[in-house]
Structures are given as C-alpha cells and as structure tokens.
C-alpha cells in the first residue's frame, strides 16, 4: 500500500496503538520495551496518570484563547521554570525548532538594541542539530540537512567540535554576537561537551559579551540526571531552548532567557497562535511537578547508574558488535562496531526500541521512570539482539 504521508522518513514497519510506562503495544498485540521514548519526549513514560489527569482536566475546561490574553496555565508553568532555572522570562511555542528560531531572533535583537547591530552571527558546532526550519538547518550547516534547500540563511559559522583555536579566533570576530550549542549533542550520537569546555565557553562568552545559547531540547528535563544538563558544569546560559521532555508527549517548546538577553523582545516583536496554549501548559506543569519532586532526580541517577553498569557489561560481552558507551543519565549512546541500524533492527526483532544516531551510535533514551526490572529486561533484549547479529555474521 502506498502511504499518502510524505515519505521524508524511512520508517520502521511498526505501528503502535497503546502505551503504558516504558511499554508500547503494536497493532499485532506485541509488547515492545521502549528505550526510544518518542525520541526523548516521553520523559515520564506513556500514559502517566498525572499527565493524563492534567490533560483531561484542562480539556474539560478550556483549550485555546490565544496570546491576545493572559493564559493562566502559561503563567503557572513559567513560574515553575523560573523557580528551577537561571531564567527570568520565557516564551512558549510548539516545538524545539520554533524555540531555536526565537533564540536567534532574540540574540540579534539584543545586539540591535545594544547599539551593535553588526553582531548578527551565531557560532555553532559541527554535528549540531537544532531543527529543520531554514534557519535551524542553516545554523547546523551539515550537508545532510541543507543539501537542495538553499539559499540558506546567513549569519552562522560552524566550527569543528573541540577545536579551541578555531573557537578563539571566531569568537573575536566583530560580527559575532552569540554561541549556540547542545551541552550533549543528541542527533549526532550522544556527544557530551565536557564540563571544562562548557565552563571555558561561558568564560569566552563573558570575555566578548556573546550571548550563550544552549539547546537543551533533547538533553534537558532530567534526561542527564540534572534538570538541565548545563547544571553539571556549574554554569548558566543567557538563553536556552527546551521542548521534547517538557511536554511529556504534548507538543510544547519554550525559549528561556535572562531579562537582559530578552531586553529587545518588546510587544509586537514575536508571536505564535498556538504557543503556550492551556492544554500544553497544563501538561508541562504536571511534568515539572513530577521531575522537580523531592528525590526524583536522585532516583533517576541511581537507576541510570545501574543501566550504565549493565551496558558496560553488555558491550564487553559482544566486542564484535559494540565498542563503548557514552553519555550520562538516561541519555546514553552505544558506539557500535556493527552497523547501528542493524543493531536497532535486531532490537525490533526482540521487541526492543532504541534510536539510531550519528557516529554509528545506538541511543538509549528510556523514560526517566523506567524501573530496575525494565532496565534488566532491556539489557536482556539487547543481549539477544547482539547474539542474533553475531550468529548471522558467523
Ligand atoms: C529534537 C531537537 C530539535 C528540534 O525539535 P523539534 O521539536 O523537532 O522542532 C532541536 N534541537 C535538538 C537538540 C533536538 O534534539
């Protein structure tokens, strides 16, 4: 059957119809263990009662009024985010990409208002992924995102990951006004920026007055074991994009900023029809309540440590299939020796969901609520997948 849906994804032949916690049921009644979480979206797993309750209650009350009016659910969510982050102010949107677009607008407007309108350029890094709009593919710059979609938006420089000399040189350019990066690159295969480097980048931004923009769309919301990944380095950004986990499955994104970084964003400078609608904000508020609950992240770190330890054992047991493990918390990557897509497909055969990433990595992004038993079960299934691959190639 030819699908009427645009074939811009090469999709696995799996269709899910129901979910519960870390489990998904497909249209043939098979139960898959979900270590993909809809690409780090289902932070609290499928069908979390607090989220379902929040969505149902809001659905009965009010869906949408627009940003012509105060939206109480927005105010409540923003208050919670302010309480737990560096941010003084924020804008709600519907996706990560939109948050990224506003990040760049905000940075440019900041310099416009600061009397240095020439500082329009944003430094980005190879392997970055910030979304699929013209602006965000221009920011990331990789050919696999941009080819055929030109002309691209000017105002972005891409630097090699970890090249300090290139960074110093670029940061000194008069047209540069901001540096944008993911503290842990997700799509390119779980590549953490070392804490020392994040600190160094913060210092470099301070030295030149650049705005530091962090993309925590994938690595934020508890994924690495802190509410936001940059907290491990003891730094704060000026601007931060979030999405994915904040909605726990309801589409919502946000751009968080300091009052100073946001100073150019006066009435009329930005908007969104749906952004910050009551439904999304009510669900995200419930997500925030769960993740910031006393002891929640400690427990995430404990279980993530267990997964990490078991993964190291798995990698050691299959040296022809796996190479190493990287990442932190429940944002882990297995660097493969076999082709990562073969490993992901072998996982499907064991009713186990993982996500391929760049650098021949298989990403493990389970719900933050995944249990010890489910972690052990996931390792068993990956072990069987690896054994099946070994048998095939023998
Ligand atoms: C997913 C992702 C985006 C894009 O978010 P969308 O909601 O798909 O627009 C941007 N940056 C990072 C790091 C992501 O993981």
Coordinates of C-alpha atoms and ligand atoms in Angstrom, one line a residue:
X1 CA 0.0 0.0 0.0
X2 CA 1.3 3.4 -0.9
X3 CA 1.1 5.8 2.0
X4 CA -0.4 9.3 1.5
X5 CA 2.1 10.6 4.0
X6 CA 5.2 12.4 2.7
X7 CA 8.0 9.9 2.5
X8 CA 10.5 12.2 4.2
X9 CA 11.2 9.5 6.9
X10 CA 12.3 5.9 6.3
X11 CA 10.0 4.4 8.8
X12 CA 10.3 1.0 10.6
X13 CA 7.4 -1.2 9.7
X14 CA 5.9 -0.9 13.2
X15 CA 2.6 0.7 14.3
X16 CA 1.9 1.3 17.9
X17 CA -1.6 1.6 19.3
X18 CA -1.2 1.7 23.1
X19 CA 1.4 2.6 25.7
X20 CA 1.9 2.2 29.4
X21 CA 5.1 3.4 31.2
X22 CA 8.1 2.0 29.3
X23 CA 5.9 -0.3 27.2
X24 CA 4.3 0.0 23.8
X25 CA 1.8 -2.4 22.3
X26 CA 1.7 -2.7 18.5
X27 CA -1.2 -3.4 16.2
X28 CA -0.5 -7.1 16.4
X29 CA -0.6 -7.1 20.2
X30 CA 3.2 -7.4 20.6
X31 CA 4.7 -5.7 23.7
X32 CA 7.8 -3.6 23.0
X33 CA 10.1 -2.3 25.6
X34 CA 10.5 1.4 24.7
X35 CA 14.0 2.8 25.2
X36 CA 13.3 5.4 22.5
X37 CA 10.6 7.3 24.3
X38 CA 9.5 9.0 21.1
X39 CA 13.0 10.5 20.8
X40 CA 13.4 11.6 24.4
X41 CA 9.9 13.1 24.5
X42 CA 8.1 10.7 26.9
X43 CA 10.1 11.8 29.9
X44 CA 7.6 10.1 32.3
X45 CA 6.7 7.2 30.0
X46 CA 3.4 6.5 28.3
X47 CA 0.1 7.2 29.9
X48 CA 1.5 8.7 33.1
X49 CA -1.6 9.2 35.4
X50 CA -0.6 12.8 36.5
X51 CA -0.2 13.9 32.9
X52 CA -3.3 12.2 31.6
X53 CA -5.2 13.7 34.5
X54 CA -3.8 17.2 33.8
X55 CA -4.7 16.9 30.1
X56 CA -8.2 15.6 30.8
X57 CA -9.0 18.3 33.4
X58 CA -7.8 21.0 31.1
X59 CA -9.6 19.5 28.1
X60 CA -12.9 19.8 30.0
X61 CA -12.2 23.4 31.0
X62 CA -10.6 25.4 28.1
X63 CA -8.5 24.6 25.1
X64 CA -7.4 27.8 23.5
X65 CA -7.8 31.5 23.8
X66 CA -4.7 32.9 22.1
X67 CA -1.9 35.2 23.3
X68 CA -4.2 38.2 23.0
X69 CA -5.0 37.4 26.6
X70 CA -3.2 36.3 29.7
X71 CA -3.1 32.5 29.8
X72 CA -3.1 31.4 33.5
X73 CA -1.6 28.0 32.7
X74 CA 1.4 29.8 31.0
X75 CA 1.9 32.0 34.0
X76 CA 1.9 28.9 36.3
X77 CA 4.3 26.9 34.1
X78 CA 6.6 29.9 33.6
X79 CA 6.7 30.5 37.4
X80 CA 7.8 26.9 37.9
X81 CA 10.5 27.1 35.3
X82 CA 11.8 30.4 36.7
X83 CA 12.0 28.9 40.2
X84 CA 14.2 26.0 38.9
X85 CA 16.4 27.7 36.3
X86 CA 18.5 30.7 35.5
X87 CA 15.7 32.2 33.5
X88 CA 13.8 35.4 34.3
X89 CA 11.4 35.2 31.4
X90 CA 10.3 32.8 28.7
X91 CA 8.2 32.4 25.5
X92 CA 6.2 29.3 24.9
X93 CA 6.0 27.7 21.4
X94 CA 5.0 24.3 20.0
X95 CA 8.4 22.7 19.1
X96 CA 12.1 22.8 19.5
X97 CA 12.7 24.3 16.1
X98 CA 10.5 27.3 16.9
X99 CA 12.4 27.9 20.2
X100 CA 15.6 27.9 18.2
X101 CA 14.2 30.4 15.7
X102 CA 13.3 32.7 18.6
X103 CA 16.8 32.2 20.2
X104 CA 18.4 33.6 17.1
X105 CA 15.9 36.5 16.8
X106 CA 16.4 37.3 20.4
X107 CA 20.2 37.4 20.1
X108 CA 20.1 39.6 17.0
X109 CA 17.6 42.0 18.6
X110 CA 19.7 42.2 21.7
X111 CA 22.6 43.5 19.7
X112 CA 20.4 45.7 17.7
X113 CA 19.1 47.3 21.0
X114 CA 22.7 47.4 22.4
X115 CA 23.9 49.7 19.6
X116 CA 26.0 47.0 17.9
X117 CA 23.6 45.8 15.1
X118 CA 26.5 44.2 13.2
X119 CA 26.8 41.4 15.7
X120 CA 24.3 39.2 13.9
X121 CA 26.5 36.0 13.6
X122 CA 26.0 32.9 15.8
X123 CA 28.8 30.4 16.3
X124 CA 27.6 26.8 16.0
X125 CA 29.3 23.5 16.0
X126 CA 29.7 20.5 13.6
X127 CA 27.3 17.7 14.4
X128 CA 24.8 20.1 15.9
X129 CA 21.1 19.6 15.4
X130 CA 18.7 22.5 16.1
X131 CA 15.7 21.6 14.0
X132 CA 14.6 21.5 10.4
X133 CA 13.5 25.1 9.5
X134 CA 15.6 27.0 7.0
X135 CA 17.1 29.0 9.9
X136 CA 17.9 26.0 12.0
X137 CA 19.4 23.9 9.2
X138 CA 21.5 27.0 8.3
X139 CA 22.7 27.1 11.9
X140 CA 23.7 23.4 11.9
X141 CA 25.1 23.7 8.4
X142 CA 25.6 19.9 7.7
X143 CA 25.1 19.0 4.1
X144 CA 22.8 16.1 5.0
X145 CA 20.4 18.7 6.4
X146 CA 20.9 21.5 3.9
X147 CA 21.5 19.9 0.5
X148 CA 19.0 21.1 -2.0
X149 CA 17.3 23.6 0.4
X150 CA 19.4 26.7 -0.4
X151 CA 19.7 29.6 -0.3
X152 CA 20.5 29.2 3.4
X153 CA 20.2 32.0 6.0
X154 CA 23.4 33.8 6.5
X155 CA 24.8 34.6 10.0
X156 CA 26.0 31.3 11.2
X157 CA 29.6 29.9 11.5
X158 CA 30.1 26.2 12.1
X159 CA 33.3 25.2 14.0
X160 CA 34.7 21.7 14.5
X161 CA 33.7 20.1 17.8
X162 CA 36.6 20.6 20.3
X163 CA 38.8 22.9 18.2
X164 CA 39.8 25.6 20.8
X165 CA 42.0 27.7 18.5
X166 CA 39.2 27.9 15.8
X167 CA 36.8 28.9 18.6
X168 CA 39.0 31.7 20.0
X169 CA 39.6 33.1 16.5
X170 CA 35.9 33.0 15.6
X171 CA 34.8 34.5 18.9
X172 CA 36.9 37.5 18.3
X173 CA 35.2 38.4 15.0
X174 CA 33.3 41.7 15.2
X175 CA 30.2 40.3 13.6
X176 CA 29.7 37.5 16.2
X177 CA 27.1 38.0 18.9
X178 CA 26.3 34.6 20.3
X179 CA 27.4 31.0 20.6
X180 CA 24.8 28.2 20.3
X181 CA 25.3 24.6 21.2
X182 CA 23.8 21.4 22.8
X183 CA 25.5 20.6 26.1
X184 CA 25.1 17.0 24.9
X185 CA 24.7 16.6 21.1
X186 CA 21.8 14.2 20.6
X187 CA 21.2 13.5 16.9
X188 CA 24.9 13.3 16.1
X189 CA 25.3 10.3 18.6
X190 CA 25.3 11.4 22.2
X191 CA 28.4 13.6 22.3
X192 CA 28.7 15.4 25.6
X193 CA 30.6 18.7 25.7
X194 CA 33.0 18.2 28.7
X195 CA 32.1 20.3 31.8
X196 CA 35.5 22.0 31.5
X197 CA 34.7 23.1 27.9
X198 CA 31.3 24.4 28.9
X199 CA 32.9 26.4 31.6
X200 CA 35.5 27.6 29.0
X201 CA 32.7 28.6 26.6
X202 CA 30.9 30.5 29.3
X203 CA 34.2 32.4 30.1
X204 CA 34.7 33.1 26.4
X205 CA 31.2 34.4 26.0
X206 CA 31.7 36.7 29.1
X207 CA 35.0 37.9 27.7
X208 CA 33.5 39.0 24.4
X209 CA 29.9 39.8 25.7
X210 CA 28.5 37.0 23.5
X211 CA 25.2 35.5 24.5
X212 CA 25.4 31.8 25.4
X213 CA 22.5 29.9 23.8
X214 CA 22.1 26.3 25.0
X215 CA 19.9 23.9 23.1
X216 CA 18.6 21.6 25.9
X217 CA 15.7 20.3 23.8
X218 CA 17.0 16.7 24.0
X219 CA 19.3 16.7 27.0
X220 CA 17.1 18.8 29.3
X221 CA 14.2 18.0 31.6
X222 CA 16.1 15.5 33.7
X223 CA 17.4 13.4 30.9
X224 CA 21.1 13.6 32.1
X225 CA 20.2 13.3 35.8
X226 CA 20.0 17.1 36.4
X227 CA 17.0 19.1 35.5
X228 CA 19.2 20.7 32.8
X229 CA 22.5 19.3 31.5
X230 CA 24.4 22.5 31.9
X231 CA 24.0 22.3 35.7
X232 CA 26.6 19.6 35.8
X233 CA 29.2 22.2 34.7
X234 CA 28.0 24.8 37.2
X235 CA 27.3 27.4 34.5
X236 CA 24.2 29.1 33.3
X237 CA 23.3 30.2 29.8
X238 CA 21.8 33.5 28.7
X239 CA 19.2 31.8 26.5
X240 CA 18.0 28.2 26.4
X241 CA 15.8 26.2 24.1
X242 CA 13.7 23.4 25.6
X243 CA 11.0 21.1 24.1
X244 CA 10.7 17.3 23.9
X245 CA 10.6 16.2 27.6
X246 CA 8.9 19.3 28.9
X247 CA 5.6 18.3 27.3
X248 CA 5.9 14.6 28.1
X249 CA 4.3 13.9 24.8
X250 CA 2.2 17.0 24.3
X251 CA 3.8 19.3 21.7
X252 CA 5.2 22.3 23.5
X253 CA 8.5 24.1 23.4
X254 CA 9.9 27.2 25.2
X255 CA 12.7 29.7 25.0
X256 CA 14.0 30.7 28.4
X257 CA 16.2 33.8 28.9
X258 CA 17.6 36.2 31.3
X259 CA 15.9 39.6 31.5
X260 CA 19.0 41.2 29.9
X261 CA 19.2 38.8 27.0
X262 CA 15.5 39.3 26.3
X263 CA 15.6 43.1 26.5
X264 CA 14.8 43.6 22.8
X265 CA 11.7 41.5 22.8
X266 CA 9.1 44.2 23.3
X267 CA 5.4 43.9 22.4
X268 CA 4.9 43.0 18.7
X269 CA 8.4 41.5 18.2
X270 CA 7.4 37.9 18.3
X271 CA 4.3 35.7 18.5
X272 CA 2.6 32.3 18.0
X273 CA -1.0 31.5 17.6
X274 CA -0.9 28.2 19.5
X275 CA 2.3 28.8 21.6
X276 CA 1.6 28.3 25.3
X277 CA -1.9 27.1 24.8
X278 CA -3.7 25.9 28.0
X279 CA -3.5 22.2 27.1
X280 CA 0.2 22.1 26.6
X281 CA 1.0 24.3 29.6
X282 CA -1.2 22.2 31.9
X283 CA 0.6 19.0 30.9
X284 CA 4.0 20.6 31.1
X285 CA 3.2 21.9 34.5
X286 CA 2.4 18.4 35.6
X287 CA 5.7 17.2 34.1
X288 CA 7.6 19.9 36.0
X289 CA 5.9 18.9 39.3
X290 CA 7.0 15.3 38.8
X291 CA 10.6 15.9 37.8
X292 CA 11.2 18.5 40.4
X293 CA 9.6 16.4 43.1
X294 CA 12.0 15.7 46.1
X295 CA 14.2 12.7 45.4
X296 CA 13.0 12.2 41.7
X297 CA 16.3 13.1 40.1
X298 CA 18.4 11.2 42.7
X299 CA 16.4 8.2 41.9
X300 CA 16.9 8.8 38.1
X301 CA 20.7 8.9 38.8
X302 CA 20.6 5.7 40.8
X303 CA 18.7 3.8 38.1
X304 CA 20.8 5.4 35.3
X305 CA 23.9 4.2 37.1
X306 CA 22.5 0.7 37.0
X307 CA 21.8 0.9 33.3
X308 CA 25.3 2.3 32.6
X309 CA 26.9 -0.5 34.6
X310 CA 24.8 -3.2 32.8
X311 CA 25.6 -1.6 29.4
X312 CA 29.3 -1.8 30.1
X313 CA 28.9 -5.5 30.7
X314 CA 26.8 -5.9 27.5
X315 CA 29.5 -4.1 25.5
X316 CA 32.2 -6.3 27.0
X317 CA 30.2 -9.4 26.2
X318 CA 29.8 -8.5 22.5
X319 CA 33.1 -7.0 21.4
X320 CA 32.4 -7.6 17.7
X321 CA 29.1 -5.7 17.9
X322 CA 29.7 -2.9 20.4
X323 CA 32.6 -0.6 21.0
X324 CA 31.8 1.6 24.0
X325 CA 29.2 3.5 26.0
X326 CA 29.0 7.3 26.3
X327 CA 26.6 9.9 27.7
X328 CA 25.1 10.4 31.1
X329 CA 21.8 9.7 33.0
X330 CA 19.2 8.2 30.6
X331 CA 20.9 9.8 27.6
X332 CA 23.2 7.1 26.6
X333 CA 24.8 6.1 23.4
X334 CA 26.3 2.7 22.5
X335 CA 29.1 3.2 19.9
X336 CA 28.8 0.2 17.6
X337 CA 31.2 -1.8 15.6
X338 CA 28.3 -3.4 13.7
X339 CA 26.2 -1.0 11.7
X340 CA 24.0 0.9 14.2
X341 CA 20.9 0.4 12.0
X342 CA 21.4 -3.4 12.1
X343 CA 21.6 -3.2 15.9
X344 CA 18.4 -1.2 16.0
X345 CA 16.6 -3.6 13.6
X346 CA 17.9 -6.6 15.6
X347 CA 16.4 -4.9 18.6
X348 CA 13.0 -4.6 16.9
X349 CA 13.1 -8.4 16.4
X350 CA 13.4 -8.7 20.2
X351 CA 10.6 -6.2 20.7
X352 CA 13.0 -3.6 22.0
X353 CA 13.0 0.1 20.8
X354 CA 16.2 2.1 20.5
X355 CA 17.1 5.1 18.3
X356 CA 20.0 5.3 15.8
X357 CA 22.2 8.4 16.0
X358 CA 25.2 9.8 14.2
X359 CA 28.7 8.3 14.6
X360 CA 27.3 4.8 14.3
X361 CA 25.6 5.1 17.7
X362 CA 22.5 3.5 19.1
X363 CA 20.8 5.8 21.5
X364 CA 19.1 4.6 24.7
X365 CA 16.6 7.2 25.9
X366 CA 14.2 5.4 28.2
X367 CA 11.5 7.1 30.3
X368 CA 13.0 8.7 33.4
X369 CA 10.6 6.4 35.3
X370 CA 11.9 3.2 33.8
X371 CA 12.2 0.5 36.6
X372 CA 15.2 -1.7 37.6
X373 CA 13.3 -4.7 36.2
X374 CA 12.7 -3.0 32.9
X375 CA 16.4 -2.0 32.7
X376 CA 17.4 -5.6 33.3
X377 CA 14.8 -6.7 30.7
X378 CA 16.2 -4.1 28.2
X379 CA 19.7 -5.4 28.6
X380 CA 18.5 -9.0 28.1
X381 CA 16.8 -8.0 24.9
X382 CA 19.8 -6.1 23.6
X383 CA 21.9 -9.1 24.5
X384 CA 19.7 -11.3 22.4
X385 CA 19.8 -8.8 19.6
X386 CA 23.6 -8.8 19.6
X387 CA 23.7 -12.6 19.8
X388 CA 21.4 -12.8 16.8
X389 CA 23.7 -10.4 14.8
X390 CA 26.8 -12.5 15.8
X391 CA 25.1 -15.7 14.6
X392 CA 24.2 -14.0 11.3
X393 CA 27.7 -12.9 10.6
X394 CA 29.4 -16.1 11.8
Ligands
LIG1 C1 14.6 17.4 18.5 C2 15.6 18.5 18.6 C3 15.4 19.8 18.0 C4 14.1 20.0 17.1 O1 13.0 20.0 17.9 P1 11.6 19.8 17.1 O2 10.6 19.8 18.3 O3 11.6 18.6 16.3 O4 11.4 21.0 16.3 C5 16.3 20.7 18.1 N1 17.4 20.5 18.9 C6 17.7 19.4 19.4 C7 18.9 19.2 20.3 C8 16.8 18.3 19.3 O5 17.1 17.1 19.9

